[in-house]
Amino acid sequence: MDQGTEVCFTSQQQYFVPLAKFLSRELTTLLLGFLQVIQYMFM
């Protein structure tokens, strides 16, 4: 890999990692809320 591609890749990574963390956290929250709703409905 040449210098330009490497720099481009690292800057993409800088954006992607926080985004992935944020999305996984949001999805976990949604999933937990969904499970609570289901539990509530079946009680």
mmCIF file of N, CA and C in Angstrom:
data_model
loop_
_atom_site.group_PDB
_atom_site.id
_atom_site.type_symbol
_atom_site.label_atom_id
_atom_site.label_comp_id
_atom_site.label_asym_id
_atom_site.label_seq_id
_atom_site.Cartn_x
_atom_site.Cartn_y
_atom_site.Cartn_z
ATOM 1 N N MET A 1 0.841 -1.202 0.000
ATOM 2 C CA MET A 1 0.000 0.000 0.000
ATOM 3 C C MET A 1 0.878 1.255 0.000
ATOM 4 N N ASP A 2 0.518 2.222 -0.838
ATOM 5 C CA ASP A 2 1.314 3.445 -0.844
ATOM 6 C C ASP A 2 0.819 4.406 0.235
ATOM 7 N N GLN A 3 1.539 5.528 0.389
ATOM 8 C CA GLN A 3 1.272 6.457 1.490
ATOM 9 C C GLN A 3 -0.160 7.006 1.441
ATOM 10 N N GLY A 4 -0.609 7.405 0.253
ATOM 11 C CA GLY A 4 -1.929 8.020 0.119
ATOM 12 C C GLY A 4 -3.052 7.100 0.563
ATOM 13 N N THR A 5 -2.983 5.844 0.116
ATOM 14 C CA THR A 5 -4.036 4.884 0.464
ATOM 15 C C THR A 5 -4.055 4.660 1.972
ATOM 16 N N GLU A 6 -2.876 4.588 2.567
ATOM 17 C CA GLU A 6 -2.768 4.332 3.997
ATOM 18 C C GLU A 6 -3.416 5.466 4.785
ATOM 19 N N VAL A 7 -3.095 6.707 4.399
ATOM 20 C CA VAL A 7 -3.650 7.874 5.087
ATOM 21 C C VAL A 7 -5.166 7.876 4.965
ATOM 22 N N CYS A 8 -5.667 7.603 3.764
ATOM 23 C CA CYS A 8 -7.106 7.570 3.518
ATOM 24 C C CYS A 8 -7.751 6.504 4.407
ATOM 25 N N PHE A 9 -7.116 5.364 4.514
ATOM 26 C CA PHE A 9 -7.664 4.254 5.303
ATOM 27 C C PHE A 9 -7.732 4.618 6.777
ATOM 28 N N THR A 10 -6.668 5.248 7.307
ATOM 29 C CA THR A 10 -6.667 5.591 8.725
ATOM 30 C C THR A 10 -7.722 6.638 9.037
ATOM 31 N N SER A 11 -7.911 7.628 8.151
ATOM 32 C CA SER A 11 -8.922 8.645 8.416
ATOM 33 C C SER A 11 -10.315 8.012 8.368
ATOM 34 N N GLN A 12 -10.522 7.046 7.487
ATOM 35 C CA GLN A 12 -11.797 6.342 7.436
ATOM 36 C C GLN A 12 -12.021 5.575 8.731
ATOM 37 N N GLN A 13 -10.971 4.945 9.222
ATOM 38 C CA GLN A 13 -11.064 4.179 10.462
ATOM 39 C C GLN A 13 -11.453 5.085 11.630
ATOM 40 N N GLN A 14 -10.861 6.291 11.657
ATOM 41 C CA GLN A 14 -11.156 7.231 12.743
ATOM 42 C C GLN A 14 -12.641 7.562 12.789
ATOM 43 N N TYR A 15 -13.257 7.647 11.610
ATOM 44 C CA TYR A 15 -14.694 7.937 11.571
ATOM 45 C C TYR A 15 -15.513 6.684 11.865
ATOM 46 N N PHE A 16 -15.040 5.548 11.379
ATOM 47 C CA PHE A 16 -15.838 4.330 11.423
ATOM 48 C C PHE A 16 -15.930 3.749 12.826
ATOM 49 N N VAL A 17 -14.827 3.760 13.568
ATOM 50 C CA VAL A 17 -14.815 3.121 14.886
ATOM 51 C C VAL A 17 -15.811 3.765 15.857
ATOM 52 N N PRO A 18 -15.805 5.099 16.021
ATOM 53 C CA PRO A 18 -16.805 5.692 16.922
ATOM 54 C C PRO A 18 -18.223 5.450 16.429
ATOM 55 N N LEU A 19 -18.404 5.478 15.112
ATOM 56 C CA LEU A 19 -19.731 5.244 14.536
ATOM 57 C C LEU A 19 -20.213 3.845 14.867
ATOM 58 N N ALA A 20 -19.326 2.870 14.716
ATOM 59 C CA ALA A 20 -19.680 1.483 15.012
ATOM 60 C C ALA A 20 -20.023 1.327 16.492
ATOM 61 N N LYS A 21 -19.227 1.960 17.356
ATOM 62 C CA LYS A 21 -19.491 1.881 18.790
ATOM 63 C C LYS A 21 -20.839 2.497 19.115
ATOM 64 N N PHE A 22 -21.099 3.679 18.511
ATOM 65 C CA PHE A 22 -22.358 4.379 18.756
ATOM 66 C C PHE A 22 -23.538 3.540 18.300
ATOM 67 N N LEU A 23 -23.423 2.966 17.097
ATOM 68 C CA LEU A 23 -24.518 2.173 16.541
ATOM 69 C C LEU A 23 -24.785 0.939 17.385
ATOM 70 N N SER A 24 -23.717 0.261 17.819
ATOM 71 C CA SER A 24 -23.918 -0.956 18.615
ATOM 72 C C SER A 24 -24.579 -0.612 19.943
ATOM 73 N N ARG A 25 -24.198 0.544 20.501
ATOM 74 C CA ARG A 25 -24.810 0.959 21.762
ATOM 75 C C ARG A 25 -26.291 1.259 21.558
ATOM 76 N N GLU A 26 -26.606 1.974 20.472
ATOM 77 C CA GLU A 26 -27.998 2.304 20.176
ATOM 78 C C GLU A 26 -28.821 1.042 19.959
ATOM 79 N N LEU A 27 -28.239 0.093 19.206
ATOM 80 C CA LEU A 27 -28.952 -1.152 18.916
ATOM 81 C C LEU A 27 -29.195 -1.940 20.190
ATOM 82 N N THR A 28 -28.212 -1.954 21.082
ATOM 83 C CA THR A 28 -28.377 -2.665 22.350
ATOM 84 C C THR A 28 -29.511 -2.048 23.153
ATOM 85 N N THR A 29 -29.539 -0.715 23.191
ATOM 86 C CA THR A 29 -30.607 -0.018 23.920
ATOM 87 C C THR A 29 -31.966 -0.357 23.333
ATOM 88 N N LEU A 30 -32.047 -0.322 22.001
ATOM 89 C CA LEU A 30 -33.308 -0.629 21.325
ATOM 90 C C LEU A 30 -33.748 -2.047 21.636
ATOM 91 N N LEU A 31 -32.795 -2.960 21.573
ATOM 92 C CA LEU A 31 -33.099 -4.370 21.797
ATOM 93 C C LEU A 31 -33.612 -4.581 23.217
ATOM 94 N N LEU A 32 -32.959 -3.953 24.195
ATOM 95 C CA LEU A 32 -33.376 -4.096 25.582
ATOM 96 C C LEU A 32 -34.771 -3.522 25.790
ATOM 97 N N GLY A 33 -35.038 -2.370 25.185
ATOM 98 C CA GLY A 33 -36.355 -1.765 25.287
ATOM 99 C C GLY A 33 -37.416 -2.673 24.677
ATOM 100 N N PHE A 34 -37.067 -3.254 23.527
ATOM 101 C CA PHE A 34 -37.981 -4.157 22.833
ATOM 102 C C PHE A 34 -38.304 -5.368 23.695
ATOM 103 N N LEU A 35 -37.281 -5.940 24.320
ATOM 104 C CA LEU A 35 -37.485 -7.102 25.188
ATOM 105 C C LEU A 35 -38.374 -6.750 26.370
ATOM 106 N N GLN A 36 -38.168 -5.553 26.923
ATOM 107 C CA GLN A 36 -38.994 -5.127 28.048
ATOM 108 C C GLN A 36 -40.450 -5.010 27.631
ATOM 109 N N VAL A 37 -40.691 -4.468 26.441
ATOM 110 C CA VAL A 37 -42.059 -4.327 25.939
ATOM 111 C C VAL A 37 -42.710 -5.693 25.776
ATOM 112 N N ILE A 38 -41.964 -6.639 25.196
ATOM 113 C CA ILE A 38 -42.487 -7.990 25.002
ATOM 114 C C ILE A 38 -42.819 -8.623 26.352
ATOM 115 N N GLN A 39 -41.881 -8.480 27.303
ATOM 116 C CA GLN A 39 -42.091 -9.024 28.640
ATOM 117 C C GLN A 39 -43.359 -8.433 29.249
ATOM 118 N N TYR A 40 -43.533 -7.120 29.098
ATOM 119 C CA TYR A 40 -44.676 -6.421 29.657
ATOM 120 C C TYR A 40 -45.974 -6.923 29.033
ATOM 121 N N MET A 41 -45.933 -7.162 27.708
ATOM 122 C CA MET A 41 -47.128 -7.620 27.015
ATOM 123 C C MET A 41 -47.559 -9.010 27.461
ATOM 124 N N PHE A 42 -46.578 -9.860 27.772
ATOM 125 C CA PHE A 42 -46.908 -11.246 28.111
ATOM 126 C C PHE A 42 -47.146 -11.472 29.601
ATOM 127 N N MET A 43 -46.953 -10.428 30.385
ATOM 128 C CA MET A 43 -47.172 -10.595 31.823
ATOM 129 C C MET A 43 -48.659 -10.526 32.159
#
